[in-house]
Coordinates of C-alpha atoms and ligand atoms in Angstrom, one line a residue:
X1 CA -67.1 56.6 -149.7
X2 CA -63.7 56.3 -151.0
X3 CA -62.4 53.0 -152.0
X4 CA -60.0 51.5 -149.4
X5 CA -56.2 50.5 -149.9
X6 CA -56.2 46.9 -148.5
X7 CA -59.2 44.5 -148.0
X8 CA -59.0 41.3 -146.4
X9 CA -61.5 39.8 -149.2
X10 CA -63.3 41.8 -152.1
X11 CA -66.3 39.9 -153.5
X12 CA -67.1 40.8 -156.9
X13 CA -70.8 41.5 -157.7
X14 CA -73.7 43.0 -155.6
X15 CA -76.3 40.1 -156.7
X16 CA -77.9 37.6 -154.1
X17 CA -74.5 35.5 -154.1
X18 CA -72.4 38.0 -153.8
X19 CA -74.0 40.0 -151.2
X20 CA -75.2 36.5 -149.0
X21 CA -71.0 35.3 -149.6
X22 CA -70.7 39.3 -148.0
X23 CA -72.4 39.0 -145.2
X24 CA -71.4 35.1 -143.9
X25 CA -68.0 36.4 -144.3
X26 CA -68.3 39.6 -142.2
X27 CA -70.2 37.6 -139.8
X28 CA -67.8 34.9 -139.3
X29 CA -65.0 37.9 -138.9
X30 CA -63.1 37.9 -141.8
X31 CA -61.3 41.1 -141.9
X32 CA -61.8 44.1 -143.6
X33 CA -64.8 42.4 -146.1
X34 CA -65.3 44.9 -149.6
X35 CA -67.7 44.0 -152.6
X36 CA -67.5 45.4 -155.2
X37 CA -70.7 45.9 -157.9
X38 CA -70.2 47.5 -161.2
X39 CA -73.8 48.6 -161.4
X40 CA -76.3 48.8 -158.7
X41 CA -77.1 45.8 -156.3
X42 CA -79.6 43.3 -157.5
X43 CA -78.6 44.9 -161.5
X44 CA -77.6 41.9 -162.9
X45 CA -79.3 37.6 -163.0
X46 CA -80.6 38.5 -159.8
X47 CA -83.2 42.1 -160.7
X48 CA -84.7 39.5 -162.8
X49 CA -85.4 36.4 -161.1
X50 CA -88.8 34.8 -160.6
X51 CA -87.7 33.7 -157.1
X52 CA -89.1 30.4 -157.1
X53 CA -87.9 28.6 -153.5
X54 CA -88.2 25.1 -154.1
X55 CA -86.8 22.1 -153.2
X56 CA -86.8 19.8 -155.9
X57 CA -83.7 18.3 -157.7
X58 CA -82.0 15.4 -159.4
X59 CA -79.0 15.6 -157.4
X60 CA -79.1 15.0 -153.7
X61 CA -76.1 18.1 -153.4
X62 CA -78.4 21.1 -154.4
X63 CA -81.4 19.5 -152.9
X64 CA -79.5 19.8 -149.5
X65 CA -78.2 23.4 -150.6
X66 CA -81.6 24.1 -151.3
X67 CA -83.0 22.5 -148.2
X68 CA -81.1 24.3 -145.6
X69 CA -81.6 27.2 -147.9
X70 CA -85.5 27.0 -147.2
X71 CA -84.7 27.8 -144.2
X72 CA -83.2 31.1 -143.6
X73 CA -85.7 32.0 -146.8
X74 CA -88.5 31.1 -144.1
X75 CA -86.8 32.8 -141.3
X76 CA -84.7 35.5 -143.0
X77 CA -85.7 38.3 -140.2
X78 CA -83.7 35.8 -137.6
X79 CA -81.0 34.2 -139.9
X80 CA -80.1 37.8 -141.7
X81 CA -82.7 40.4 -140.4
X82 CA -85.3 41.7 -142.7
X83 CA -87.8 40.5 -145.4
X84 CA -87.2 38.2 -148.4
X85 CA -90.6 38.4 -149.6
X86 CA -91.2 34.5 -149.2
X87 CA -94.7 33.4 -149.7
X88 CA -95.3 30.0 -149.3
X89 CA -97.7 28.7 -152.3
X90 CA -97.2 25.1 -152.6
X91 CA -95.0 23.7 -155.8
X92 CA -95.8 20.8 -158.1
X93 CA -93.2 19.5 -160.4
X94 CA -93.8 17.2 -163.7
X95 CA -91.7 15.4 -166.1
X96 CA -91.9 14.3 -169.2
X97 CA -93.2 11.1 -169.7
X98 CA -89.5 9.2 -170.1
X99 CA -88.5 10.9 -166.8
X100 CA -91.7 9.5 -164.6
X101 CA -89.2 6.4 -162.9
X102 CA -86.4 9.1 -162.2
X103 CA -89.1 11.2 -160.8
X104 CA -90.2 8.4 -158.1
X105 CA -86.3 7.7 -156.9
X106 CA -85.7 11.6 -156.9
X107 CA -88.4 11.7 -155.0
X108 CA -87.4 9.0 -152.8
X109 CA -83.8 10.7 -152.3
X110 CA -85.3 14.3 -151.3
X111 CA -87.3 12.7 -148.6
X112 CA -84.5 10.6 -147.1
X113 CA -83.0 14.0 -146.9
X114 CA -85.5 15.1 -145.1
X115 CA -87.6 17.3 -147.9
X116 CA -91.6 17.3 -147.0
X117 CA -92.4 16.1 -150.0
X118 CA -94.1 13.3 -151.9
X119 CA -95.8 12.1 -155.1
X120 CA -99.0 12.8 -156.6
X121 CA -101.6 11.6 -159.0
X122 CA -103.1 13.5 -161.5
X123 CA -106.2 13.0 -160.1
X124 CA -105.2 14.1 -156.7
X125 CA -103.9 17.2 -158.1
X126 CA -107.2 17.6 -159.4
X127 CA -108.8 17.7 -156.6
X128 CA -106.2 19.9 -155.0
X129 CA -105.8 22.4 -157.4
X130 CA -109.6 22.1 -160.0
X131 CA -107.7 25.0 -162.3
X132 CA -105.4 23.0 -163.7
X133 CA -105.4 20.2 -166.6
X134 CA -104.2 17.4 -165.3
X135 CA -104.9 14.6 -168.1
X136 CA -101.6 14.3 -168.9
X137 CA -100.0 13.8 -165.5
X138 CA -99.9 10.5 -164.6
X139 CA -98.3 11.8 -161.5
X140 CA -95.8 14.2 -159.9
X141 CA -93.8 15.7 -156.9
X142 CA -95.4 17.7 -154.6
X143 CA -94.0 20.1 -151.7
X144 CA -96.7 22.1 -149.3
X145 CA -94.0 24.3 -148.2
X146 CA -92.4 25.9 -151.1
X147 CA -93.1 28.6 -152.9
X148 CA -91.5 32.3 -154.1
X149 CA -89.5 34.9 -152.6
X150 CA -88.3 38.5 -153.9
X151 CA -85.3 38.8 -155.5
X152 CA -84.8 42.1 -155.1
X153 CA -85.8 42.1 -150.5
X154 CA -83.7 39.2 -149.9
X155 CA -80.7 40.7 -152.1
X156 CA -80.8 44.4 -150.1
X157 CA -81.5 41.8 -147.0
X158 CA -78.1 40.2 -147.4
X159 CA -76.5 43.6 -148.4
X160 CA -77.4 45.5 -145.4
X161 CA -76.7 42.7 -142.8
X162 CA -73.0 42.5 -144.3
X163 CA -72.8 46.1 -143.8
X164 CA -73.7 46.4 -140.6
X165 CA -71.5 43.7 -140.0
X166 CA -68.6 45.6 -140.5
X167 CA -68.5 44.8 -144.7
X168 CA -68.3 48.3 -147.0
X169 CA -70.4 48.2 -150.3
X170 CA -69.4 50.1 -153.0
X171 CA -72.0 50.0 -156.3
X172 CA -70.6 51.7 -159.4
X173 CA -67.6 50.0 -158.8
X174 CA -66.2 47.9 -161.7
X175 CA -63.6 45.5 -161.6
X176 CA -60.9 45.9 -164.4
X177 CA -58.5 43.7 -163.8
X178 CA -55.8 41.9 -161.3
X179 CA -52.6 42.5 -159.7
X180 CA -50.7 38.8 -159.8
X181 CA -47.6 38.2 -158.8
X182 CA -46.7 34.6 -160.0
X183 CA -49.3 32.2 -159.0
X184 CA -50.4 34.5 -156.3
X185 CA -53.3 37.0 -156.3
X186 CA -52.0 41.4 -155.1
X187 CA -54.8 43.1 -155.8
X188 CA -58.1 44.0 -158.1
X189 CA -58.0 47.1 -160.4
X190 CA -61.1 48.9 -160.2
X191 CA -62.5 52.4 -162.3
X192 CA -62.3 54.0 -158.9
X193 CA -59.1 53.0 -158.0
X194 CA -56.7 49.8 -156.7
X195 CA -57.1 47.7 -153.8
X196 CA -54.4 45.4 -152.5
X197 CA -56.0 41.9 -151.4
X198 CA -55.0 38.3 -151.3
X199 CA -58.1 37.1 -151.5
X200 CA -61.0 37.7 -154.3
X201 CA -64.2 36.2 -154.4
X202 CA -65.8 36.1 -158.3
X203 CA -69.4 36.3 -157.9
X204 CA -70.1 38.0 -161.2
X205 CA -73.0 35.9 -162.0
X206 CA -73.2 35.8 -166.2
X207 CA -70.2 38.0 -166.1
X208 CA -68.1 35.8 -164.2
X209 CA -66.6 33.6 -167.1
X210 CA -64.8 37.2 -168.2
X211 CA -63.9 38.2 -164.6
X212 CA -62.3 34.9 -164.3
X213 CA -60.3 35.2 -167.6
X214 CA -59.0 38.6 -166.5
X215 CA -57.4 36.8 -164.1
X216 CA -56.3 34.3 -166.3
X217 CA -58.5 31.5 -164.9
X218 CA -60.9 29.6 -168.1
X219 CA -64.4 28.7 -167.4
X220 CA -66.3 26.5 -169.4
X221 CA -69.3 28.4 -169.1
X222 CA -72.7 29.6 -171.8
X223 CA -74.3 32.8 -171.1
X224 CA -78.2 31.5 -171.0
X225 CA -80.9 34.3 -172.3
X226 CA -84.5 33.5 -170.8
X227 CA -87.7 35.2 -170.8
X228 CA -90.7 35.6 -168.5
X229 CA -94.2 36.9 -168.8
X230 CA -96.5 38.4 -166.5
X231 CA -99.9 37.9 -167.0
X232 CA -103.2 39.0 -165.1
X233 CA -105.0 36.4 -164.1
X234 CA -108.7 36.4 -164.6
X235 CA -111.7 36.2 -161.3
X236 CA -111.7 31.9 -162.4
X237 CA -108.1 31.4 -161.4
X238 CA -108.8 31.2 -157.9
X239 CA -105.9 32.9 -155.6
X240 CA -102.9 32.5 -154.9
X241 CA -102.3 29.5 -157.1
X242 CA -99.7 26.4 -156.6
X243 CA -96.2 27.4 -158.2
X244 CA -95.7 24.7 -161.1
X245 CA -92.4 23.9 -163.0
X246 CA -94.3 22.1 -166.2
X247 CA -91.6 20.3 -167.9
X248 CA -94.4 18.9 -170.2
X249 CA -94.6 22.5 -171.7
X250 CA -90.9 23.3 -170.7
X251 CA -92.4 26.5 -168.6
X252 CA -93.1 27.2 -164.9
X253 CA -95.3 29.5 -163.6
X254 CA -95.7 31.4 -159.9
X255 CA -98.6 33.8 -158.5
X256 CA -97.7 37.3 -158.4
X257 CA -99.0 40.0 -156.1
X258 CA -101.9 42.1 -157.7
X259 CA -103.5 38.9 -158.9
X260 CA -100.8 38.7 -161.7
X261 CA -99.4 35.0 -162.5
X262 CA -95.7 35.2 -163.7
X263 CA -94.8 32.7 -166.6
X264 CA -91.0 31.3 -167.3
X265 CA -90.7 30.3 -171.1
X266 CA -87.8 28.0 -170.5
X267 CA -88.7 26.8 -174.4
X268 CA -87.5 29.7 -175.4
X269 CA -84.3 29.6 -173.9
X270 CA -81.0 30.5 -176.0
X271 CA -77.2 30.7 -175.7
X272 CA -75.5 34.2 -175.7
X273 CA -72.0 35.0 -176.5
X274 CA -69.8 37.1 -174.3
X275 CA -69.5 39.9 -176.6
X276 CA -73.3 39.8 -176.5
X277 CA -73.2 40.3 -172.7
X278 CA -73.9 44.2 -172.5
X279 CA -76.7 44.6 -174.8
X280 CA -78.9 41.6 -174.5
X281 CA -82.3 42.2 -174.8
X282 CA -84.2 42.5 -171.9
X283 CA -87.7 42.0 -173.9
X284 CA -90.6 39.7 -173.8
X285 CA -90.9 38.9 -178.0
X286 CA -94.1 38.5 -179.4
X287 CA -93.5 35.4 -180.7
X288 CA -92.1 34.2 -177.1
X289 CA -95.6 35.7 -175.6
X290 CA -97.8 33.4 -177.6
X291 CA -96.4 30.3 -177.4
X292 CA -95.8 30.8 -173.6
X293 CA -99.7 32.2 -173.4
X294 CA -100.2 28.8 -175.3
X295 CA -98.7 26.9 -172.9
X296 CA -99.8 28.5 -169.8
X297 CA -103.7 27.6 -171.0
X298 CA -103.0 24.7 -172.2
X299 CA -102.1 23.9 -168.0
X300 CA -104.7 26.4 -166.9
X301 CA -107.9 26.6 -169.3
X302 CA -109.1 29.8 -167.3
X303 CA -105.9 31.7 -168.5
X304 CA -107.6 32.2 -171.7
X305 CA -109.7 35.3 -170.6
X306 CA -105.8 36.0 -169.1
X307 CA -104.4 39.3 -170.4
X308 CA -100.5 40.2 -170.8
X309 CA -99.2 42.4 -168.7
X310 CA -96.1 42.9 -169.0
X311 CA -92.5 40.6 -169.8
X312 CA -88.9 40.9 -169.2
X313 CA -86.1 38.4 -170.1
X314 CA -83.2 38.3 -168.4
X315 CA -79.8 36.0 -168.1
X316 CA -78.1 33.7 -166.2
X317 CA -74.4 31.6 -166.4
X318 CA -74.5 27.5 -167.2
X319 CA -71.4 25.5 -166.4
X320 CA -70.8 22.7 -168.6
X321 CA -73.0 20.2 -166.0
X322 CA -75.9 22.7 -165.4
X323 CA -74.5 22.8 -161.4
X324 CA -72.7 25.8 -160.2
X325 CA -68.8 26.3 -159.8
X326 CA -68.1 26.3 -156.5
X327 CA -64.8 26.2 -154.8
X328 CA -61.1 28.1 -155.4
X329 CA -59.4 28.6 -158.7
X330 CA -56.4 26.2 -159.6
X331 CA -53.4 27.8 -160.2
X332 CA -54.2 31.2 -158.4
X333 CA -53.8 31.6 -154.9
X334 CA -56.4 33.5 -153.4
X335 CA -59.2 33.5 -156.6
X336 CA -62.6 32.0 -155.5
X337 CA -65.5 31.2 -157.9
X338 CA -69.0 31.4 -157.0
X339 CA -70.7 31.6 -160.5
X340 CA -72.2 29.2 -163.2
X341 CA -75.1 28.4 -160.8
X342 CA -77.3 27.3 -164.7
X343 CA -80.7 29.3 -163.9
X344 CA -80.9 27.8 -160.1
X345 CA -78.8 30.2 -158.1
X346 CA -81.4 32.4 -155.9
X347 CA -82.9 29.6 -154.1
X348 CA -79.2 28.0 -153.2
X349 CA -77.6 31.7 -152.6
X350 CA -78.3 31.6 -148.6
X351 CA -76.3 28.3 -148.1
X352 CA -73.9 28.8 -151.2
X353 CA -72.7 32.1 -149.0
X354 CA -72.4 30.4 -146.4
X355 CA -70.8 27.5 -147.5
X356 CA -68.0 29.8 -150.0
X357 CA -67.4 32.0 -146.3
X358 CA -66.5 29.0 -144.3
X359 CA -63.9 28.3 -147.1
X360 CA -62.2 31.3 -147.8
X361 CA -62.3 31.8 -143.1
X362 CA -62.1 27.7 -142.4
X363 CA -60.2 26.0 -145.2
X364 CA -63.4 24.1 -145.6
X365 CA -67.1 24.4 -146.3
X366 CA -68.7 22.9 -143.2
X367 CA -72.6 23.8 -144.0
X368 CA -72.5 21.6 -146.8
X369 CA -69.5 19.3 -148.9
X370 CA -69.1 21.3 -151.7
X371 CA -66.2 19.1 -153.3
X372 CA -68.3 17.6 -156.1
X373 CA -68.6 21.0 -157.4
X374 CA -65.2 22.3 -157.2
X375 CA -63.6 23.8 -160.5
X376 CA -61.6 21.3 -162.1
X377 CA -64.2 18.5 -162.2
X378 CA -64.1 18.7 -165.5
X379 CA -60.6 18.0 -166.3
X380 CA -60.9 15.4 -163.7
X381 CA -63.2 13.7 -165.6
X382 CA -65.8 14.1 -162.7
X383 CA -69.1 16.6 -164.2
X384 CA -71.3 16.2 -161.0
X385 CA -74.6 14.1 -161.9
X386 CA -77.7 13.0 -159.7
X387 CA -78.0 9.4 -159.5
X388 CA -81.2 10.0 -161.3
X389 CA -80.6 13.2 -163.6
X390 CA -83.7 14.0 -165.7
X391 CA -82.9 13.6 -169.7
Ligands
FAD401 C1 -85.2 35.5 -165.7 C2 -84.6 34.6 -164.7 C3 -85.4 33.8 -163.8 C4 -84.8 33.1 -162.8 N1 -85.6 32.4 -162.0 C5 -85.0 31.7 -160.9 C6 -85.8 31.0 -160.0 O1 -87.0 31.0 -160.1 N2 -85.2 30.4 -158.9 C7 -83.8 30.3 -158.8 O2 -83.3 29.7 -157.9 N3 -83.0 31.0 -159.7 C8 -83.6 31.6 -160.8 N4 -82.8 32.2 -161.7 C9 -81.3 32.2 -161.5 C10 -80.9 33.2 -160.4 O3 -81.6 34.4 -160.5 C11 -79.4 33.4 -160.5 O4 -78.8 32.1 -160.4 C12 -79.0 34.3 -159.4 O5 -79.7 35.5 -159.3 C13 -77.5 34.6 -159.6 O6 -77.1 35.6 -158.7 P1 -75.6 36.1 -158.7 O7 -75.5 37.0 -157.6 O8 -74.7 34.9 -158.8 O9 -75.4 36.8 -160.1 P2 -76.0 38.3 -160.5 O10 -77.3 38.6 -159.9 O11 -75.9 38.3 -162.0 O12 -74.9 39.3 -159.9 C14 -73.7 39.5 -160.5 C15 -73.3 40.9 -160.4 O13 -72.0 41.1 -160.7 C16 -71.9 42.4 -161.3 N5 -70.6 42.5 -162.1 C17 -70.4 41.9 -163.3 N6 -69.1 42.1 -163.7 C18 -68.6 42.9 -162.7 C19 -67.3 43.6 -162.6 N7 -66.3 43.4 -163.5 N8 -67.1 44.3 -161.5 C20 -68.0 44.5 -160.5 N9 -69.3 43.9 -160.6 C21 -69.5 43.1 -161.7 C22 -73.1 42.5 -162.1 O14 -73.5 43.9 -162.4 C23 -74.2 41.8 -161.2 O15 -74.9 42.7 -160.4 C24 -83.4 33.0 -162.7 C25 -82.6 33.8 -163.6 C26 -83.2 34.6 -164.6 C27 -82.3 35.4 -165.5

């Protein structure tokens, strides 16, 4: 399919922003809607994501992203059409022990906005979940509905409802540069050609600190490297087991079809540099494996007759206050940014598409206010921070 000469919008990037921005945009009958994906869809932050859908934050912005998120993530085949993969397991979050006051008031906020959720002691979690050592939880946040959904279904889910909304999709298609005339916005360059547009949508994901800057729009923005891995859980761990973000051990962990329990080592995490971007590695290390395995018993004894099966790493873009960049580019007409969403971005990505669409169509997001994250917070003096932010 050859490239077109005009589009009403491109969207840059085929991951789950990118392709959910797609689709509310072609819905809401923007025009001629074109994204554009240098690789393949689902290629980039988004092939690797553990999925977790969850509800939990220190901010009461993302909590509602994440709320109304839930939804179409629990009703994708009416919302979008399809199957995200969402299996609802049940998700526990700790803190560390400095954090437990801030955890109570978070707690306190996500309910008032309506999250099902509530504390518990580490004795009730004992008695919920027997597989897990709880000794060193005096309590934590609870939520019966969450759980995990597949990257890759809800990704393809998004894509194919754009398209047959009218959007055209064109993987192996990567941006190169723009045309700009002034402080207006012509047209993207692309390997496969030029198309003249007014309107551009950077949803490049790690990538989108250099997408902006070949429009001459600065980020402040670290490429994050993090790695998971996948281990098979033994007959003891009895199945499927609550998701967990451990913030005691700095890890979070997720049941896995084929009995396999998937294992973040946020310890592990590390800052990239751009130039570093292409040829990351998408390895679990040895050393990462043990001290993760190390972990992962130390929360759930039975893990020890566990055995490896596999690991990956992957990465992800963090804006300067760990919340996404949301909003239109100053100084350039027409340039939208939908990236920096700091390791968070799958479970916001249904609403965050939404939101972006109503924008660039309404001159306003309507789903959600999504002016505390707008681009130039930061020379504003205004980095967006929950009431209660953990430290
Ligand atoms: C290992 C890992 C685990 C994670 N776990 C979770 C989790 O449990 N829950 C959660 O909510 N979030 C999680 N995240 C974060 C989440 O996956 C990301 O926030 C989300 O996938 C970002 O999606 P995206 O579409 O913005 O970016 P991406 O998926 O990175 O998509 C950007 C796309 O842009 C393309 N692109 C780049 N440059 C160009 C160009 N010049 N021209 C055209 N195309 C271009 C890339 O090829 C890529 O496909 C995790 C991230 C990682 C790495």
């Amino acid at each position: 399919m050859a490239l077109p000469l005009t589009a009403d919008v491109v969207v840059i990037g085929g991951g789950v922003t990118g392709t959910s921005i797609a689709f509310h945009l072609a819905r809401m009958k923007a025009g001629q809607v074109v994204l554009l994906e240098r690789s393949h869809l689902a290629a980039g932050s988004t092939g690797t994501s553990s999925g977790l859908v969850r509800m939990h934050y220190d901010n009461p912005l993302e909590a509602e992203i994440a709320l109304k998120s839930f939804e179409v993530f629990r009703h994708f085949d009416e919302f979008v059409g399809g199957d995200c993969g969402f299996v609802q397991t049940g998700f526990l979050r700790t803190v560390k022990p400095h954090n437990l006051e801030r955890l109570k008031a978070n707690v306190a906020m996500l309910q008032a906005l309506g999250v099902n959720t509530w504390l518990v002691s580490g004795e009730e979690i004992h008695e919920m979940a027997p597989y897990l050592y709880t000794e060193d939880i005096p309590f934590a946040a609870y939520e019966p509905d969450s759980g995990y959904a597949d990257a890759h279904l809800t990704t393809m889910g998004f894509a194919n409802a754009a398209r047959r909304h009218g959007a055209r999709v064109y993987q192996g298609t990567e941006v190169t540069g723009f045309d700009l005339d002034g402080d207006r916005l012509r047209g993207v360059r692309t390997n496969e050609g030029r198309i003249a547009t007014g309107t551009v949508v950077n949803a490049a994901g790690p990538w989108g600190g250099l997408v902006a800057a070949m429009a001459g729009v600065q980020l402040e923005t670290t490429i994050m490297h993090h790695q998971v891995a996948v281990v098979e859980a033994p007959p003891e761990v009895p199945w499927p087991h609550l998701t967990v973000i451990d913030r005691l051990h700095q890890t979070y962990l997720r049941p896995e079809t084929g009995r396999l329990t998937l294992v973040g080592a946020s310890h592990d995490n590390y800052a990239l540099t751009p130039d570093q971007l292409d040829r990351y590695s998408e390895s679990l290390t040895y050393e990462t494996m043990y001290r993760v395995l190390e972990h992962l018993c130390a929360r759930m004894p039975a893990m020890e007759a566990g055995a490896v099966r596999k690991g990956h790493a992957g990465i992800y873009l963090n804006s300067a206050d760990k919340h996404p960049l949301l909003g239109p580019a100053p100084g350039l007409e027409g340039f939208y940014c939908a990236v920096g969403c700091s390791g968070h971005g799958f479970k916001e990505a249904p609403v965050v598409g939404q939101a972006m669409a109503e924008m660039i169509v309404n001159g306003r997001a309507e789903v959600v206010d999504l002016t505390p994250l707008r681009l130039t917070r930061f020379e504003e003096g205004e980095p967006y921070r929950g009431a209660h932010a953990y430290v």
